[in-house]
Short mmCIF file of C-alpha atoms in Angstrom, two decimals:
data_model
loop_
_atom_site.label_atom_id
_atom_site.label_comp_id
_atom_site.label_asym_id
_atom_site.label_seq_id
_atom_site.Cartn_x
_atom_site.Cartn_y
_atom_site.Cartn_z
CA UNK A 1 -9.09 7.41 -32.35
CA UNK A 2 -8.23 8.01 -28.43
CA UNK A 3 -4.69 8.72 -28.06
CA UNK A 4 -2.32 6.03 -26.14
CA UNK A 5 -1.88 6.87 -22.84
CA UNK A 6 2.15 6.17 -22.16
CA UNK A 7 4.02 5.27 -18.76
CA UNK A 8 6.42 7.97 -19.90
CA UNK A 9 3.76 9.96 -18.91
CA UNK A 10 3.87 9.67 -15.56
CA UNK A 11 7.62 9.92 -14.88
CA UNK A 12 9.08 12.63 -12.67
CA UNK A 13 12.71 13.43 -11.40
CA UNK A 14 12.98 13.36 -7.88
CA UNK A 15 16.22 14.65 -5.77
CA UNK A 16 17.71 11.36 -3.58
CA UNK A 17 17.59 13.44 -0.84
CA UNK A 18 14.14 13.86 -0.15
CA UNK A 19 13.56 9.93 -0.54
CA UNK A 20 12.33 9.62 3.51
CA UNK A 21 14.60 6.64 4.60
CA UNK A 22 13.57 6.61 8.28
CA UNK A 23 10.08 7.65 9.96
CA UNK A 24 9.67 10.81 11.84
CA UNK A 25 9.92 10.37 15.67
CA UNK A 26 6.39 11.70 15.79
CA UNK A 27 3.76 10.12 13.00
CA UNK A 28 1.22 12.55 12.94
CA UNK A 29 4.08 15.30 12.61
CA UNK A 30 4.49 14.51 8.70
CA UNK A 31 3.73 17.31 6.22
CA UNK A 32 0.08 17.61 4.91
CA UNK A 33 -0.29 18.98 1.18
CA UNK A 34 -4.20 19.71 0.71
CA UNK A 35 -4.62 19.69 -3.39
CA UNK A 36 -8.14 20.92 -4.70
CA UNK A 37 -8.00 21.07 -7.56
CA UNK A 38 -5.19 23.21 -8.59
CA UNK A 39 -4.88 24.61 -5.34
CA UNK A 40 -2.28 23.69 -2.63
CA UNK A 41 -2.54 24.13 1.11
CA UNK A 42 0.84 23.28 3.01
CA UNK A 43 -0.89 21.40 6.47
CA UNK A 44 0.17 19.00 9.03
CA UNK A 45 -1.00 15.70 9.16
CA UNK A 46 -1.90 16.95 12.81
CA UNK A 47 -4.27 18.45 11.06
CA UNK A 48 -6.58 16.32 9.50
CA UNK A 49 -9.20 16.73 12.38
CA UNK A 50 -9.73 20.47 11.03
CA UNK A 51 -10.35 19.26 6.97
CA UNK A 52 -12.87 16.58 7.72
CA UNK A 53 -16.62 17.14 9.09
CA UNK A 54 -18.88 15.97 11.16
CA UNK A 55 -20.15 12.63 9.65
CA UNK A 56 -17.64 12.01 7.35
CA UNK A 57 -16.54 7.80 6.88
CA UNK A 58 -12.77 7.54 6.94
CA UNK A 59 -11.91 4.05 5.69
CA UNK A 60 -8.76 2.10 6.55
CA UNK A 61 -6.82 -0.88 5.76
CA UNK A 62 -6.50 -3.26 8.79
CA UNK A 63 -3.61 -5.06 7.39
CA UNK A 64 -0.52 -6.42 8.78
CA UNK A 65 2.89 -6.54 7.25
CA UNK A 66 4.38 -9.68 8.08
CA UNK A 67 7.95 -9.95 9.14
CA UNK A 68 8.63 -11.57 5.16
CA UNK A 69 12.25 -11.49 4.22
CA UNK A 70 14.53 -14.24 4.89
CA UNK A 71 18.42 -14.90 4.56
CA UNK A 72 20.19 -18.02 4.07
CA UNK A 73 22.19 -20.39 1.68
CA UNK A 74 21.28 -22.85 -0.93
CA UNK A 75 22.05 -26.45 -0.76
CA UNK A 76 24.88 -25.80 -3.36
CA UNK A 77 26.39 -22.48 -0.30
CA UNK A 78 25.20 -19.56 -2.55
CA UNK A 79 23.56 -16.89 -0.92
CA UNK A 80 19.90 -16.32 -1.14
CA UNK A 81 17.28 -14.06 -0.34
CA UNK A 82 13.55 -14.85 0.03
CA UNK A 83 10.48 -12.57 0.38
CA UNK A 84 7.48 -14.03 0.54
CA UNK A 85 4.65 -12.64 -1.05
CA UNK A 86 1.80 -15.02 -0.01
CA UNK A 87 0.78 -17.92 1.77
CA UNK A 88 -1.44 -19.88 0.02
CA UNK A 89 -1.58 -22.81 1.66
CA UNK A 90 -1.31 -22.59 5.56
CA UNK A 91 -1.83 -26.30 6.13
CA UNK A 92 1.03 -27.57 4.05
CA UNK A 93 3.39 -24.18 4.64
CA UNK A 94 3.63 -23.34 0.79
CA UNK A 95 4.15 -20.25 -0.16
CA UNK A 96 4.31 -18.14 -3.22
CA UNK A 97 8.38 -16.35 -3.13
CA UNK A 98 10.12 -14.03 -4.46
CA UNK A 99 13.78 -15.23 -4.28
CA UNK A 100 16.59 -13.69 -5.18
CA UNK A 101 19.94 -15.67 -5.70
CA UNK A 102 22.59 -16.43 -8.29
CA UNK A 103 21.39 -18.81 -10.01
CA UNK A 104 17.78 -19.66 -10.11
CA UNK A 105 16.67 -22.46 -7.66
CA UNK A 106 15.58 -25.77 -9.32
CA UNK A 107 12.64 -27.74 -8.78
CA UNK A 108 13.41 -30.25 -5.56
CA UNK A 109 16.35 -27.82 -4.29
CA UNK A 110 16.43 -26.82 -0.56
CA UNK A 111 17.69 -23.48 1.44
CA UNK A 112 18.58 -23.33 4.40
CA UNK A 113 16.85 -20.05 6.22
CA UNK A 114 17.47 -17.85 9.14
CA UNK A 115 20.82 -19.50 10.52
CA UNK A 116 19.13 -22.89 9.75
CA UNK A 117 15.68 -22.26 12.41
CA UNK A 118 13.92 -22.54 8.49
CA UNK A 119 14.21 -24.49 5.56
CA UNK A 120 12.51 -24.76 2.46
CA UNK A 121 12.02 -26.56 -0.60
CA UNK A 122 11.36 -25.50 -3.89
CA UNK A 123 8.28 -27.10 -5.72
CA UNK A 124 7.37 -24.80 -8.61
CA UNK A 125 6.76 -21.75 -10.19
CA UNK A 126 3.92 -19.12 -10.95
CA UNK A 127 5.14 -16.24 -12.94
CA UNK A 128 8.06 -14.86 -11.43
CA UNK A 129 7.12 -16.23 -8.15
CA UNK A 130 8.80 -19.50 -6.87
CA UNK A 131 6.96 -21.90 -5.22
CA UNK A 132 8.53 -22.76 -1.88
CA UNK A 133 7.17 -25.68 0.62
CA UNK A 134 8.73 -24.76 4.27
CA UNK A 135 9.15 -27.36 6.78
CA UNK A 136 7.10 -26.04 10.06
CA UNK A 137 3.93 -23.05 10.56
CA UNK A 138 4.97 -20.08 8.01
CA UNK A 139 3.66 -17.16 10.02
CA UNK A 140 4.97 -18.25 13.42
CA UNK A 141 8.62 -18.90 11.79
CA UNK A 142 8.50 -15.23 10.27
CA UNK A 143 7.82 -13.70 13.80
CA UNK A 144 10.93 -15.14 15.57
CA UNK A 145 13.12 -15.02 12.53
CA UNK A 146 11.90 -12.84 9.58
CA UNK A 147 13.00 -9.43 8.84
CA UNK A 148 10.29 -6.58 8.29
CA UNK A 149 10.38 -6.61 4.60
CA UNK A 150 10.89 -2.73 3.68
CA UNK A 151 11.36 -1.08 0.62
CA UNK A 152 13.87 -1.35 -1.71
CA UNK A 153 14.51 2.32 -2.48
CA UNK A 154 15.49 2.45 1.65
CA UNK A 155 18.73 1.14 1.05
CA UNK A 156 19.37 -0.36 3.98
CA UNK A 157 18.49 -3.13 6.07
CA UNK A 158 15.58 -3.31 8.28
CA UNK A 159 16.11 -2.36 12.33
CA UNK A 160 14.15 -2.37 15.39
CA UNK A 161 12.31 0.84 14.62
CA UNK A 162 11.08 -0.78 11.35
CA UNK A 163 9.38 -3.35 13.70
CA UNK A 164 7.20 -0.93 15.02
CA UNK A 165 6.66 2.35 12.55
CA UNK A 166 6.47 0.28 9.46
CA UNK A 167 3.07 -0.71 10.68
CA UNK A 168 -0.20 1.26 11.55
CA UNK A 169 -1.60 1.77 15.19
CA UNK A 170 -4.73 -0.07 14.28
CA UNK A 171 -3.65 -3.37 12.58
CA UNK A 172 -5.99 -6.02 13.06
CA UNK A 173 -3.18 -9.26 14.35
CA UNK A 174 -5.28 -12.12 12.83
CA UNK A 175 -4.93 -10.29 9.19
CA UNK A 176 -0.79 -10.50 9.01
CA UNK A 177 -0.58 -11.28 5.25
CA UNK A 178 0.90 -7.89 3.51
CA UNK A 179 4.40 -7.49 2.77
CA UNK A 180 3.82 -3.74 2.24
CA UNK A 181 2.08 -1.47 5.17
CA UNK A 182 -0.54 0.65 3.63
CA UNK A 183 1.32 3.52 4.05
CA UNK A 184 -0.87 6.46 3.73
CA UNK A 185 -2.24 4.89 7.41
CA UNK A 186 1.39 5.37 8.40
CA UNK A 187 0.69 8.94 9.53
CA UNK A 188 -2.19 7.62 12.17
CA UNK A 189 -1.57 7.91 15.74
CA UNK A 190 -3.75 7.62 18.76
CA UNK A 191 -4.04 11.00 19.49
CA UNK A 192 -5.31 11.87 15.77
CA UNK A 193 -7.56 9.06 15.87
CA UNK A 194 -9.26 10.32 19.03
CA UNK A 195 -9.33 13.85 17.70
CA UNK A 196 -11.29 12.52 15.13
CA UNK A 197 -13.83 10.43 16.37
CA UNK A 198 -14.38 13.30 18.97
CA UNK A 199 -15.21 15.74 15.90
CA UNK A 200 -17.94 13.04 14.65
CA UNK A 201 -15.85 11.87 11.66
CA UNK A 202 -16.60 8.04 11.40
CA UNK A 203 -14.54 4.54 10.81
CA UNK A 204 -14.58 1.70 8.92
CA UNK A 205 -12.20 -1.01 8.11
CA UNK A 206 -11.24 -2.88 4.81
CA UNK A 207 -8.69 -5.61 4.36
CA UNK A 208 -6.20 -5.55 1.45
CA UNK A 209 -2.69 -7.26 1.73
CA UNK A 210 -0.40 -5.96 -0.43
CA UNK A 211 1.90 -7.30 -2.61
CA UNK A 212 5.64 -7.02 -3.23
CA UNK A 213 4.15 -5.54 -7.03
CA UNK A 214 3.06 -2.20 -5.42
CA UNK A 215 6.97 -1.15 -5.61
CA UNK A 216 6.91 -2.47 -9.23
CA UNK A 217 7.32 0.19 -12.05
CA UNK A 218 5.18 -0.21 -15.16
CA UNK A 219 7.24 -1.73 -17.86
CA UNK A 220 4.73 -1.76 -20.83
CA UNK A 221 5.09 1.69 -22.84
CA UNK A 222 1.43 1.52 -23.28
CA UNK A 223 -0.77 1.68 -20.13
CA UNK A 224 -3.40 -0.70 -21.99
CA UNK A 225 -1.14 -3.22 -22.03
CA UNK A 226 -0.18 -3.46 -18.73
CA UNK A 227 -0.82 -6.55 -16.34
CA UNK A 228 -2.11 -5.48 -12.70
CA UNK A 229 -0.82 -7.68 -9.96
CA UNK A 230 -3.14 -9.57 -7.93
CA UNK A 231 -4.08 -8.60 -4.57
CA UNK A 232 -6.64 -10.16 -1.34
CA UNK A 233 -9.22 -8.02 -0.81
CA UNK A 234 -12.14 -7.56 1.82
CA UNK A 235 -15.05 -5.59 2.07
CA UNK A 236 -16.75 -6.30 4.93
CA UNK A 237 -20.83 -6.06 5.27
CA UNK A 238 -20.61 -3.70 8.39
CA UNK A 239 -18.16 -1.41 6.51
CA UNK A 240 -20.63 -1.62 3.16
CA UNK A 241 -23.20 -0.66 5.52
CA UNK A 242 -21.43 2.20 6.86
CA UNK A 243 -20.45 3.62 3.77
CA UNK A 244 -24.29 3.05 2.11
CA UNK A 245 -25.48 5.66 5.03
CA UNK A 246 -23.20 7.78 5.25
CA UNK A 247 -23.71 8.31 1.26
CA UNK A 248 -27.35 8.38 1.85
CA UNK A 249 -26.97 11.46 4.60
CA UNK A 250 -24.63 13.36 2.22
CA UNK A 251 -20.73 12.35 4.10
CA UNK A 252 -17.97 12.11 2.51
CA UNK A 253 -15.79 9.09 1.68
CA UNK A 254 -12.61 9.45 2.50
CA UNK A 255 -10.01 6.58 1.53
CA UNK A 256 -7.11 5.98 3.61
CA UNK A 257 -4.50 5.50 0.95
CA UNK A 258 -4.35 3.58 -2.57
CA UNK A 259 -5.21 -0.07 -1.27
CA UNK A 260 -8.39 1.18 0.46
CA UNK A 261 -9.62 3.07 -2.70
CA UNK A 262 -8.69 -0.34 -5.05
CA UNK A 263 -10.84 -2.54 -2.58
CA UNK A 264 -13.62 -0.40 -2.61
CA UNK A 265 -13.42 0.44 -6.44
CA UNK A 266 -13.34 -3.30 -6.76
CA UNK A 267 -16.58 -3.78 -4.71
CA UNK A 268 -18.78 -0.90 -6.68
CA UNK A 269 -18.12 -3.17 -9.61
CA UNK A 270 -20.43 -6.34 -7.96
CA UNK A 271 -22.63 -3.65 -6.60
CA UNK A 272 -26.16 -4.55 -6.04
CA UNK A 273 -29.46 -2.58 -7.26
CA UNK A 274 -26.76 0.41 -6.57
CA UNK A 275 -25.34 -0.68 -3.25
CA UNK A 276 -21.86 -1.93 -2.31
CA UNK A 277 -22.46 -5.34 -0.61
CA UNK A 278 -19.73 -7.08 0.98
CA UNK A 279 -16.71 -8.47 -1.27
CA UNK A 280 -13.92 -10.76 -0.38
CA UNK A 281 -11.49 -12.02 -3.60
CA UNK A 282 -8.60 -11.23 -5.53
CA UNK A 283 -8.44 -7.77 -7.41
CA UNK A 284 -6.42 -7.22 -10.46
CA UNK A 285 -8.22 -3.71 -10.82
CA UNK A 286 -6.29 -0.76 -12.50
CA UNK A 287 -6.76 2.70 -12.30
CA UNK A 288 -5.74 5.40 -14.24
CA UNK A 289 -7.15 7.96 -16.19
CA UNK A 290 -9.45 8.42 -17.11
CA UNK A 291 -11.64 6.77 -14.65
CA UNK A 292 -14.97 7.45 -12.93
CA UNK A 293 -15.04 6.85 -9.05
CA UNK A 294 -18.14 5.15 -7.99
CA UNK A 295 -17.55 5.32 -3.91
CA UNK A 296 -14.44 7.81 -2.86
CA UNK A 297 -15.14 11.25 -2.18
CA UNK A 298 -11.31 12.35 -0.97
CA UNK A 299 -8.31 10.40 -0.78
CA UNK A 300 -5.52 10.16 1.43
CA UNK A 301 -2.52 9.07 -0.15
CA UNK A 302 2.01 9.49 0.48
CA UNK A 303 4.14 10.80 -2.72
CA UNK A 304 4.37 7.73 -5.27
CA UNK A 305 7.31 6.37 -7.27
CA UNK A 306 7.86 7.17 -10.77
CA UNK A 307 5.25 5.20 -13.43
CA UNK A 308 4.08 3.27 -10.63
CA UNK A 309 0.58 2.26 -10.73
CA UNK A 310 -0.14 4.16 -7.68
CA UNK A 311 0.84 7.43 -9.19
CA UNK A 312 -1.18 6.13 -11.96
CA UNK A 313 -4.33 6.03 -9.58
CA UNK A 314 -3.82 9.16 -7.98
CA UNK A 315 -3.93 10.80 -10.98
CA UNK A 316 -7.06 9.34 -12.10
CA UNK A 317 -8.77 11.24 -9.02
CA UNK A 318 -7.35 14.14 -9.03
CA UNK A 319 -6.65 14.54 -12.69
CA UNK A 320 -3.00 14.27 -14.07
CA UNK A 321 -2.43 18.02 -14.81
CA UNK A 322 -3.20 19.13 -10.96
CA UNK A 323 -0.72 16.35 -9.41
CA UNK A 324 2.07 16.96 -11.37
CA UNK A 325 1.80 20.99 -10.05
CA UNK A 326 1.18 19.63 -6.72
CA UNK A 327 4.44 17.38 -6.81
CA UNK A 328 6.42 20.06 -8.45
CA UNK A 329 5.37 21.97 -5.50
CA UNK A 330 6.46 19.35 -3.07
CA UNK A 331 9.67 18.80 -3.85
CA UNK A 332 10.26 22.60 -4.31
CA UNK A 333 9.11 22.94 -0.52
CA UNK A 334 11.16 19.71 0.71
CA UNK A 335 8.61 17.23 1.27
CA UNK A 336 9.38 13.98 2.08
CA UNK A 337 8.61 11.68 -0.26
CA UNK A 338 7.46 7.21 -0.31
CA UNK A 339 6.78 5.13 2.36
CA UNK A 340 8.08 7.08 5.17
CA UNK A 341 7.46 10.18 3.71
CA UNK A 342 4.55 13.18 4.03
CA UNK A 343 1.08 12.54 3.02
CA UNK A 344 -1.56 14.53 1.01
CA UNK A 345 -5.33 15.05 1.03
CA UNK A 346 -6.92 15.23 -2.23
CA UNK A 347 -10.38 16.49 -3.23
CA UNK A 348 -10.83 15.15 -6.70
CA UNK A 349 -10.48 16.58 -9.86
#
């Protein structure tokens, strides 16, 4: 009988203070930890150039975060905040929200958003989601009056710098639909990219928007009984292409972050006679150990919260045993840690 594998498990106590709260004034300057196995290497993200080769396939996510979180007042005056976590229906502005007020809205209620240039009205709910209709174009509304929708262990409100470094240099502007960056691409800037693609490493793009649920901690005490959140995901043809050759010549995969390895876990599962094929849907997929990787070869991941699912993953590649020495060793060398935080490279177990 297999022993229960507990979120307890992957729990850790991390000082506030190395929580990164704001981005380095240079991305690429973040910290690099390279874990191999038990073995650390303490790198720049600078870098990177130096630990790939020549015909390696980086693979990114060509998300946007939209500008999600909205402020306002309920037909009744209470306060309320909303953060919405998709779109589905771009036609009719209805959205799936989280919302977060005093007392829960009702079905039929109004709120009045972003000093009154929104308004909404509550039809439903999924979950813990609320559906909200709004009354004009969602996407266009959130650019002029959202607010970039950053974590919640920031603890502070977002600013004009948020605009800017809470999304990657090579977003794709018809694919705003996250309301989390991927943020191991965080780290990317022009000048690495170049370096790169002057050494011969390769790139492809994926698509995965992700959800509020990525900040979510596990609340089942058994792993097996935990429900994965649902996520968008695209592989493209080109980018199953790319990675079928470079596989066949003997490159490495490298994932750019957890989102990136999800999607492309998700597509080995509707492989076809062995190859990935393209794959656009919804993935619920969740990894953790044990678990056999069918298409990554390295990942490149930030420092994960507490029994999140991420952690979870991360784990799962580059087994449990060798990531809980390599955060030990992070936080004992003052790395910073989440979304804004330093970055490592990881070989596999």
């Amino acid at each position: 009988m297999n022993t229960p594998l507990l979120t307890a498990d992957f729990d850790y106590h991390l000082p506030d203070e190395l929580i990164a709260r704001y981005p380095l004034a240079v991305r690429s300057s973040s910290r690099l930890l390279h874990v191999k196995g038990n073995t650390l290497g303490d790198r720049h993200f600078s870098d990177l150039p130096e630990l790939l080769n020549k015909g390696d396939l980086l693979v990114l996510n060509d998300t946007k975060v939209m500008r999600a979180r909205l402020f306002g007042v309920k037909d009744t005056g209470g306060a309320v905040e909303v953060l919405i976590e998709r779109i589905i229906d771009h036609e009719h502005n209805i959205a799936h929200c989280h919302v977060r007020s005093g007392r829960a809205l009702k079905i039929g209620q109004t709120v009045s958003l972003a000093d009154g240039n929104m308004s909404a009205t509550m039809c439903g709910r999924v979950q813990n989601l609320f559906i909200l209709q709004f009354n004009a174009p969602i996407l266009a509304d959130l650019e002029n009056h959202g607010h970039m929708p950053i974590p919640p262990y920031f603890e502070r409100t977002a600013d004009d710098t948020d605009d800017a470094r809470y999304q990657t240099v090579f977003y794709d502007p018809a694919k705003q639909a996250s309301v989390a960056a991927p943020t191991a691409s965080l780290h990317f800037d022009d000048d690495t990219l170049q370096r790169l693609t002057d050494k011969g490493v390769q790139m492809a793009f994926i698509t995965l928007h992700v959800g509020a649920g990525t900040f979510a901690p596990v609340k089942a005490d058994d792993l097996s009984d935990h429900v994965m959140h649902a996520e968008y995901a695209h592989l493209p043809q080109a980018t199953a292409d790319k990675i079928n050759a470079t596989k066949a010549q003997n490159g490495k995969i490298i994932a750019v972050g957890t989102t990136v390895a999800r999607t492309l876990e998700t597509a080995h599962l509707h492989r076809v006679d062995g190859q990935l094929t393209e794959f656009c849907g919804d993935t619920q997929i969740f990894i953790y150990p044990p678990y056999e990787f069918g298409v990554v070869d390295r990942l490149i991941t930030n420092f994960h919260l507490p029994k999140s699912t991420l952690l979870m993953l991360v784990c799962a590649f580059a087994g449990t045993n060798n990531i809980k020495h390599a955060y030990a060793h992070a936080i004992s060398e003052q790395y910073r840690f989440f979304s804004y935080g330093d970055a490592m490279i990881l070989d596999g177990a």
